[in-house]
C-alpha cells in the first residue's frame, strides 16, 4: 500500500505520468558532503530557470516524488538538479563550507516527476523541508546554477505492510518455542483501577498507544487500545510477580479476549539496547474500529499457525493458548473491557521501573530487529 498523504500546507499531490518517472539511483544521486568536507564545486554565472510550484507526491517511509513547473525552452541547458533536503526540526543541519553549494543531493537531470529514494537520509514519519536549484555543468567542471526555489515542507509516511512483513519475518527467527498460558494480565497502580470503577463505569478504556518501538510503526500515536501481557515464567507456567507498571494486576481468562471472532495482527518488533526483544500484537474483535484500522495497515496472523500467539483446539476438545518463549509480547486489545470479566489483586513482587517500555526508543543499531529502511 503506497502512502500518499501529505503534511498540511504542502502542494497537492501530482498526478502520475506513466513512463515519465525516473528513479534517482545511488549512481546518479550523490551526497555533496563527504567526511564533513564539501565538494570543491565551482559555480559560474549563467541564467537558468528557477524551479517553481514544487509538488511532492507518492510519499512513503523512505521515498517521495518531486516535480516543479519547467519552461520547455530552457530544459536543454539543465544537466543537474541540486536538492536541499533537511529535517524540519534541525535548522542547523547541512552547514556547508562552500557557501554557493548548500545542497545535500546532486541528481542528474531526468524527466519529471523524479523519485528521491534512500533510507540513508530519509526516516519514516519525519517532517522535512526541500528546495531545488537547476544547474548546468560546464566543460571545465564548474556549475552554473539558478536561484533557489521556495521551500516546501512534507512528512514521510509510516511503514507499509511490506516493511512490517519484513519486521515480522525477523521476529519469527528469534521467537523460540511455544509455551501454554491461560490468562492475559495488566499491571497498574491501585488508583488506576479505582478510577475505572468510580469514573469509567467499571471499565478499562482504550487509550492512544505511545511512541515506543519502531518510529515507523503505523500504530504508534494512532491506534487506541489497552495493553496486556501474557508471558509466563518458564519454571512455574504462571505470570511473573514483578512488573514495571504497578503493584496491582488485572487478570482475565485468555478466552475472554482471544475468542474465535478475534483477529490477530503483527504491530512491531523492537529492543531497547538490551538482549531481549519485544513483539507488539493487536487483538481486535472482528468488525470493530480497531479491526478496520489494522486490516488496512498491519499484517494479519493466522491464530492457529504463527510464531507468537496461538489459539488451538486440544486433543480433548478444550481450547489451548500458547505464547512464544523467547520474546516479550505486548498485546493491545482494541475495545473497552469491564473489570467484572476478571479479577484485580496485588502482586507480591517488585516494581521494576527499568523494564518499562513507555515511550521507549528503539535501538537503531540492532541487526536483529531493524530493516533496511529508516528506523
Short mmCIF file of C-alpha atoms in Angstrom, two decimals:
data_model
loop_
_atom_site.label_atom_id
_atom_site.label_comp_id
_atom_site.label_asym_id
_atom_site.label_seq_id
_atom_site.Cartn_x
_atom_site.Cartn_y
_atom_site.Cartn_z
CA UNK A 1 0.00 0.00 0.00
CA UNK A 2 1.66 3.18 -1.19
CA UNK A 3 1.34 6.12 1.20
CA UNK A 4 0.44 9.40 -0.47
CA UNK A 5 -0.79 11.58 2.39
CA UNK A 6 0.87 14.97 2.59
CA UNK A 7 1.70 17.22 5.51
CA UNK A 8 -0.57 20.21 5.94
CA UNK A 9 0.50 23.11 3.79
CA UNK A 10 2.20 21.04 1.10
CA UNK A 11 1.13 21.40 -2.52
CA UNK A 12 -1.44 18.96 -3.86
CA UNK A 13 -0.29 15.50 -4.99
CA UNK A 14 0.93 15.28 -8.55
CA UNK A 15 -0.95 13.11 -11.00
CA UNK A 16 1.48 10.38 -12.11
CA UNK A 17 2.53 10.27 -15.75
CA UNK A 18 3.30 6.68 -16.59
CA UNK A 19 6.52 6.17 -18.49
CA UNK A 20 7.91 9.54 -17.45
CA UNK A 21 9.00 8.70 -13.90
CA UNK A 22 12.69 8.07 -13.37
CA UNK A 23 14.33 6.79 -10.20
CA UNK A 24 17.40 8.54 -8.91
CA UNK A 25 19.79 5.68 -8.19
CA UNK A 26 22.84 5.51 -5.97
CA UNK A 27 24.92 6.21 -9.07
CA UNK A 28 23.07 9.41 -10.02
CA UNK A 29 22.14 10.65 -6.54
CA UNK A 30 25.22 11.57 -4.55
CA UNK A 31 25.88 13.18 -1.20
CA UNK A 32 27.59 16.52 -1.67
CA UNK A 33 29.34 16.30 1.68
CA UNK A 34 31.89 13.55 2.35
CA UNK A 35 33.53 13.15 5.75
CA UNK A 36 32.43 16.62 6.76
CA UNK A 37 34.01 18.32 3.73
CA UNK A 38 32.07 19.93 0.91
CA UNK A 39 33.00 19.03 -2.62
CA UNK A 40 35.12 21.64 -4.32
CA UNK A 41 32.46 22.57 -6.85
CA UNK A 42 32.82 25.75 -8.83
CA UNK A 43 29.81 27.96 -9.64
CA UNK A 44 29.68 30.22 -12.69
CA UNK A 45 27.26 32.86 -13.89
CA UNK A 46 24.51 31.66 -16.25
CA UNK A 47 20.81 32.37 -16.46
CA UNK A 48 18.86 29.23 -15.59
CA UNK A 49 15.14 28.82 -14.80
CA UNK A 50 14.08 28.78 -11.16
CA UNK A 51 12.09 25.73 -10.09
CA UNK A 52 8.58 26.98 -9.27
CA UNK A 53 5.41 25.46 -7.85
CA UNK A 54 7.17 22.42 -6.36
CA UNK A 55 4.90 19.44 -5.79
CA UNK A 56 5.63 16.46 -3.54
CA UNK A 57 3.67 13.23 -4.08
CA UNK A 58 3.76 9.44 -3.63
CA UNK A 59 5.32 9.75 -0.19
CA UNK A 60 6.48 6.54 1.51
CA UNK A 61 8.58 5.99 4.62
CA UNK A 62 11.82 6.32 2.63
CA UNK A 63 10.98 7.94 -0.72
CA UNK A 64 8.98 10.65 -2.44
CA UNK A 65 8.39 12.06 -5.90
CA UNK A 66 9.18 15.67 -6.69
CA UNK A 67 8.14 17.82 -9.63
CA UNK A 68 8.05 21.50 -10.49
CA UNK A 69 6.99 23.76 -13.35
CA UNK A 70 9.55 23.85 -16.16
CA UNK A 71 9.96 26.21 -19.08
CA UNK A 72 10.24 23.80 -22.04
CA UNK A 73 12.51 26.26 -23.86
CA UNK A 74 15.14 26.14 -21.12
CA UNK A 75 15.37 22.44 -20.34
CA UNK A 76 18.22 21.90 -22.78
CA UNK A 77 20.52 23.96 -20.57
CA UNK A 78 19.82 21.92 -17.39
CA UNK A 79 22.10 18.96 -16.70
CA UNK A 80 21.64 18.55 -12.93
CA UNK A 81 19.36 19.34 -10.01
CA UNK A 82 20.66 20.47 -6.62
CA UNK A 83 18.26 19.34 -3.88
CA UNK A 84 18.47 20.76 -0.38
CA UNK A 85 16.75 18.26 1.94
CA UNK A 86 16.66 18.83 5.69
CA UNK A 87 14.82 17.51 8.70
CA UNK A 88 12.48 20.27 9.73
CA UNK A 89 13.33 20.11 13.41
CA UNK A 90 17.05 20.51 12.80
CA UNK A 91 17.50 24.01 11.49
CA UNK A 92 21.28 23.89 11.89
CA UNK A 93 21.86 20.81 9.74
CA UNK A 94 23.62 20.83 6.40
CA UNK A 95 26.20 23.54 7.18
CA UNK A 96 28.44 23.55 4.10
CA UNK A 97 31.81 25.23 3.90
CA UNK A 98 31.22 26.20 0.27
CA UNK A 99 28.60 28.91 0.62
CA UNK A 100 27.49 28.69 -3.01
CA UNK A 101 26.64 24.98 -2.86
CA UNK A 102 24.35 24.48 0.17
CA UNK A 103 22.77 21.31 -1.21
CA UNK A 104 22.77 17.79 0.13
CA UNK A 105 21.94 15.94 -3.07
CA UNK A 106 23.09 16.28 -6.68
CA UNK A 107 20.99 14.45 -9.24
CA UNK A 108 21.38 14.19 -12.97
CA UNK A 109 18.53 15.94 -14.75
CA UNK A 110 15.86 13.40 -15.68
CA UNK A 111 12.27 13.81 -16.85
CA UNK A 112 9.96 14.89 -14.03
CA UNK A 113 8.46 13.73 -11.72
CA UNK A 114 11.61 12.29 -10.17
CA UNK A 115 11.73 9.74 -7.35
CA UNK A 116 14.09 10.54 -4.48
CA UNK A 117 14.77 7.37 -2.54
CA UNK A 118 17.11 6.29 0.20
CA UNK A 119 16.88 5.04 3.79
CA UNK A 120 20.33 6.51 4.50
CA UNK A 121 18.86 10.03 4.61
CA UNK A 122 15.08 9.57 4.89
CA UNK A 123 13.32 8.31 8.02
CA UNK A 124 9.63 7.37 8.42
CA UNK A 125 7.11 9.76 9.96
CA UNK A 126 9.55 12.68 9.85
CA UNK A 127 8.99 16.26 8.70
CA UNK A 128 11.37 17.57 6.04
CA UNK A 129 11.96 20.76 4.06
CA UNK A 130 13.10 20.68 0.46
CA UNK A 131 14.28 23.31 -2.03
CA UNK A 132 15.68 22.96 -5.55
CA UNK A 133 18.21 24.63 -7.83
CA UNK A 134 18.56 23.83 -11.51
CA UNK A 135 22.16 23.57 -12.66
CA UNK A 136 24.25 23.24 -15.79
CA UNK A 137 27.63 21.53 -15.70
CA UNK A 138 30.21 23.37 -17.75
CA UNK A 139 33.04 21.92 -19.81
CA UNK A 140 35.58 22.89 -17.14
CA UNK A 141 33.62 21.00 -14.47
CA UNK A 142 32.10 24.09 -12.84
CA UNK A 143 28.33 24.51 -12.41
CA UNK A 144 26.04 27.33 -13.41
CA UNK A 145 23.07 27.41 -11.03
CA UNK A 146 19.69 29.09 -10.75
CA UNK A 147 18.34 30.81 -7.68
CA UNK A 148 16.87 28.58 -5.00
CA UNK A 149 13.21 27.68 -5.26
CA UNK A 150 10.75 28.35 -2.47
CA UNK A 151 11.00 25.89 0.44
CA UNK A 152 8.34 23.16 0.60
CA UNK A 153 7.52 21.05 3.65
CA UNK A 154 6.33 17.44 3.76
CA UNK A 155 6.20 14.47 6.12
CA UNK A 156 7.28 10.93 5.29
CA UNK A 157 4.86 8.06 5.81
CA UNK A 158 4.67 5.13 8.22
CA UNK A 159 5.96 1.67 7.42
CA UNK A 160 3.84 -0.03 4.79
CA UNK A 161 2.57 -3.63 5.22
CA UNK A 162 5.57 -4.70 3.11
CA UNK A 163 8.01 -3.19 5.62
CA UNK A 164 6.06 -4.63 8.56
CA UNK A 165 6.19 -8.06 6.95
CA UNK A 166 9.98 -7.74 6.85
CA UNK A 167 9.95 -6.94 10.58
CA UNK A 168 7.60 -9.87 11.17
CA UNK A 169 9.96 -12.26 9.42
CA UNK A 170 12.87 -11.04 11.55
CA UNK A 171 10.83 -11.54 14.72
CA UNK A 172 9.89 -15.08 13.71
CA UNK A 173 13.56 -16.05 13.63
CA UNK A 174 14.05 -15.49 17.37
CA UNK A 175 10.56 -16.21 18.75
CA UNK A 176 11.53 -19.62 20.16
CA UNK A 177 9.25 -22.46 21.16
CA UNK A 178 5.67 -22.04 22.33
CA UNK A 179 4.54 -22.25 25.97
CA UNK A 180 1.00 -22.68 27.30
CA UNK A 181 -0.75 -19.86 29.14
CA UNK A 182 -4.26 -19.29 30.45
CA UNK A 183 -4.63 -15.57 31.35
CA UNK A 184 -3.93 -12.12 29.99
CA UNK A 185 -2.86 -9.62 32.64
CA UNK A 186 -2.39 -5.89 33.05
CA UNK A 187 -0.49 -4.17 35.86
CA UNK A 188 -1.27 -0.66 37.07
CA UNK A 189 -1.35 1.39 40.25
CA UNK A 190 -4.30 0.96 42.58
CA UNK A 191 -5.54 4.45 41.68
CA UNK A 192 -5.96 3.42 38.04
CA UNK A 193 -8.41 0.64 38.86
CA UNK A 194 -10.24 2.84 41.35
CA UNK A 195 -10.67 5.47 38.63
CA UNK A 196 -12.09 2.79 36.32
CA UNK A 197 -14.67 1.90 38.98
CA UNK A 198 -15.60 5.41 40.07
CA UNK A 199 -15.45 7.36 36.79
CA UNK A 200 -15.50 4.93 33.87
CA UNK A 201 -18.41 2.74 34.89
CA UNK A 202 -16.25 -0.18 35.96
CA UNK A 203 -14.49 -0.44 32.60
CA UNK A 204 -10.93 -0.08 31.37
CA UNK A 205 -10.96 2.22 28.34
CA UNK A 206 -8.68 2.21 25.29
CA UNK A 207 -6.10 4.99 25.03
CA UNK A 208 -3.77 6.04 22.22
CA UNK A 209 -0.58 3.97 22.05
CA UNK A 210 2.58 5.86 22.95
CA UNK A 211 5.60 6.26 20.65
CA UNK A 212 7.61 3.31 21.93
CA UNK A 213 9.14 0.89 19.45
CA UNK A 214 9.87 1.46 15.78
CA UNK A 215 9.49 5.06 14.69
CA UNK A 216 7.72 3.97 11.51
CA UNK A 217 5.11 1.68 13.07
CA UNK A 218 1.62 2.82 11.99
CA UNK A 219 0.14 2.01 15.41
CA UNK A 220 2.34 4.42 17.42
CA UNK A 221 0.45 7.53 18.43
CA UNK A 222 -2.59 6.41 16.44
CA UNK A 223 -4.11 3.07 17.46
CA UNK A 224 -6.29 3.07 20.58
CA UNK A 225 -6.22 0.07 22.87
CA UNK A 226 -5.50 -1.46 26.28
CA UNK A 227 -2.08 -3.02 26.88
CA UNK A 228 -1.89 -6.58 28.19
CA UNK A 229 0.82 -9.18 28.75
CA UNK A 230 0.70 -12.96 28.61
CA UNK A 231 4.29 -14.10 29.13
CA UNK A 232 4.78 -16.71 31.82
CA UNK A 233 7.74 -17.83 33.91
CA UNK A 234 9.37 -20.93 32.47
CA UNK A 235 9.61 -22.79 35.78
CA UNK A 236 6.08 -22.07 37.07
CA UNK A 237 3.96 -21.52 33.98
CA UNK A 238 2.45 -18.51 35.77
CA UNK A 239 2.75 -14.74 35.15
CA UNK A 240 5.82 -13.18 36.81
CA UNK A 241 5.32 -11.48 40.18
CA UNK A 242 7.37 -8.41 39.21
CA UNK A 243 6.17 -5.59 36.97
CA UNK A 244 7.36 -2.09 35.99
CA UNK A 245 3.82 -0.73 35.73
CA UNK A 246 2.30 -1.12 39.20
CA UNK A 247 1.65 -3.45 42.13
CA UNK A 248 -1.96 -4.23 41.20
CA UNK A 249 -2.82 -6.71 38.47
CA UNK A 250 -5.98 -7.31 36.47
CA UNK A 251 -6.19 -10.89 35.19
CA UNK A 252 -8.72 -12.13 32.66
CA UNK A 253 -9.12 -15.64 31.20
CA UNK A 254 -7.46 -15.86 27.78
CA UNK A 255 -10.69 -16.98 26.12
CA UNK A 256 -12.38 -13.68 27.04
CA UNK A 257 -10.09 -11.60 24.81
CA UNK A 258 -8.91 -14.22 22.34
CA UNK A 259 -12.20 -15.59 21.04
CA UNK A 260 -12.93 -17.36 17.73
CA UNK A 261 -14.10 -13.96 16.46
CA UNK A 262 -10.86 -12.15 17.39
CA UNK A 263 -8.42 -11.14 14.67
CA UNK A 264 -4.69 -11.05 15.41
CA UNK A 265 -2.26 -8.55 13.84
CA UNK A 266 1.50 -8.02 13.97
CA UNK A 267 2.32 -4.44 15.02
CA UNK A 268 6.04 -4.08 15.77
CA UNK A 269 9.35 -5.69 16.72
CA UNK A 270 11.98 -3.79 18.70
CA UNK A 271 14.52 -3.72 21.52
CA UNK A 272 15.79 -1.06 23.91
CA UNK A 273 19.58 -1.56 23.78
CA UNK A 274 19.11 -4.89 25.57
CA UNK A 275 19.49 -8.56 24.69
CA UNK A 276 15.75 -9.28 24.88
CA UNK A 277 13.25 -8.20 22.26
CA UNK A 278 9.61 -7.12 22.25
CA UNK A 279 6.86 -8.05 19.80
CA UNK A 280 3.66 -5.99 19.73
CA UNK A 281 0.49 -7.81 18.66
CA UNK A 282 -3.03 -6.44 18.30
CA UNK A 283 -6.16 -8.34 19.36
CA UNK A 284 -9.18 -6.82 17.61
CA UNK A 285 -12.74 -8.15 17.64
CA UNK A 286 -13.85 -8.71 14.07
CA UNK A 287 -15.57 -5.65 12.61
CA UNK A 288 -14.50 -3.33 15.42
CA UNK A 289 -12.97 0.11 14.86
CA UNK A 290 -9.56 -1.29 15.76
CA UNK A 291 -10.01 -4.19 13.35
CA UNK A 292 -10.84 -1.84 10.49
CA UNK A 293 -7.76 0.29 11.25
CA UNK A 294 -5.39 -2.68 11.45
CA UNK A 295 -6.76 -4.53 8.44
CA UNK A 296 -5.60 -1.69 6.19
CA UNK A 297 -2.13 -1.30 7.73
CA UNK A 298 -0.85 -4.40 9.55
CA UNK A 299 -0.06 -8.00 8.56
CA UNK A 300 -2.73 -10.36 9.90
CA UNK A 301 -1.61 -13.56 11.62
CA UNK A 302 -3.27 -16.97 11.46
CA UNK A 303 -4.44 -17.54 15.06
CA UNK A 304 -3.78 -21.29 14.73
CA UNK A 305 -0.41 -21.09 12.96
CA UNK A 306 2.06 -18.34 13.84
CA UNK A 307 5.23 -17.98 15.91
CA UNK A 308 3.93 -15.65 18.64
CA UNK A 309 0.40 -16.25 19.96
CA UNK A 310 -1.97 -19.10 19.13
CA UNK A 311 -5.46 -20.34 19.92
CA UNK A 312 -5.66 -24.09 19.35
CA UNK A 313 -8.16 -26.87 19.91
CA UNK A 314 -6.57 -29.54 22.12
CA UNK A 315 -6.94 -33.30 21.75
CA UNK A 316 -9.62 -33.35 24.44
CA UNK A 317 -11.65 -30.67 22.65
CA UNK A 318 -10.62 -27.89 25.03
CA UNK A 319 -9.07 -24.66 23.73
CA UNK A 320 -5.34 -24.26 24.39
CA UNK A 321 -3.47 -20.93 24.29
CA UNK A 322 0.26 -20.62 23.59
CA UNK A 323 2.79 -17.77 23.56
CA UNK A 324 6.37 -17.51 22.24
CA UNK A 325 9.03 -18.13 24.87
CA UNK A 326 11.94 -16.02 23.65
CA UNK A 327 10.28 -12.64 23.01
CA UNK A 328 8.31 -10.40 25.35
CA UNK A 329 4.81 -9.99 23.97
CA UNK A 330 2.96 -6.69 24.34
CA UNK A 331 -0.69 -7.14 23.43
CA UNK A 332 -3.09 -4.35 22.53
CA UNK A 333 -6.80 -5.11 22.95
CA UNK A 334 -8.74 -2.50 21.00
CA UNK A 335 -12.07 -2.40 22.87
CA UNK A 336 -13.29 -1.28 26.34
CA UNK A 337 -13.17 -4.07 28.90
CA UNK A 338 -15.32 -4.41 32.07
CA UNK A 339 -13.35 -5.18 35.24
CA UNK A 340 -16.09 -7.66 36.13
CA UNK A 341 -14.76 -10.03 33.46
CA UNK A 342 -11.59 -10.64 35.52
CA UNK A 343 -10.04 -10.07 38.93
CA UNK A 344 -7.80 -7.40 40.45
CA UNK A 345 -5.25 -8.35 43.10
CA UNK A 346 -1.93 -7.15 44.48
CA UNK A 347 1.24 -8.89 43.31
CA UNK A 348 4.00 -9.88 45.73
CA UNK A 349 6.99 -8.85 43.61
CA UNK A 350 8.77 -5.58 42.94
CA UNK A 351 8.00 -2.70 40.61
CA UNK A 352 10.98 -2.90 38.24
CA UNK A 353 10.89 0.52 36.57
CA UNK A 354 13.93 -0.27 34.43
CA UNK A 355 11.80 -2.72 32.42
CA UNK A 356 9.18 -0.15 31.44
CA UNK A 357 8.70 0.35 27.70
CA UNK A 358 6.67 3.57 27.96
CA UNK A 359 7.87 5.81 25.08
CA UNK A 360 10.97 3.59 24.83
CA UNK A 361 13.24 4.35 21.90
CA UNK A 362 14.26 1.52 19.61
CA UNK A 363 17.95 0.69 19.26
CA UNK A 364 18.67 1.73 15.64
CA UNK A 365 21.92 -0.26 15.53
CA UNK A 366 20.44 -3.67 16.41
CA UNK A 367 20.80 -6.01 13.45
CA UNK A 368 18.20 -8.40 14.87
CA UNK A 369 15.20 -6.06 14.83
CA UNK A 370 15.94 -3.40 12.19
CA UNK A 371 15.17 -3.46 8.48
CA UNK A 372 16.85 -1.52 5.66
CA UNK A 373 14.55 1.49 5.71
CA UNK A 374 14.52 4.48 8.05
CA UNK A 375 14.32 3.48 11.72
#
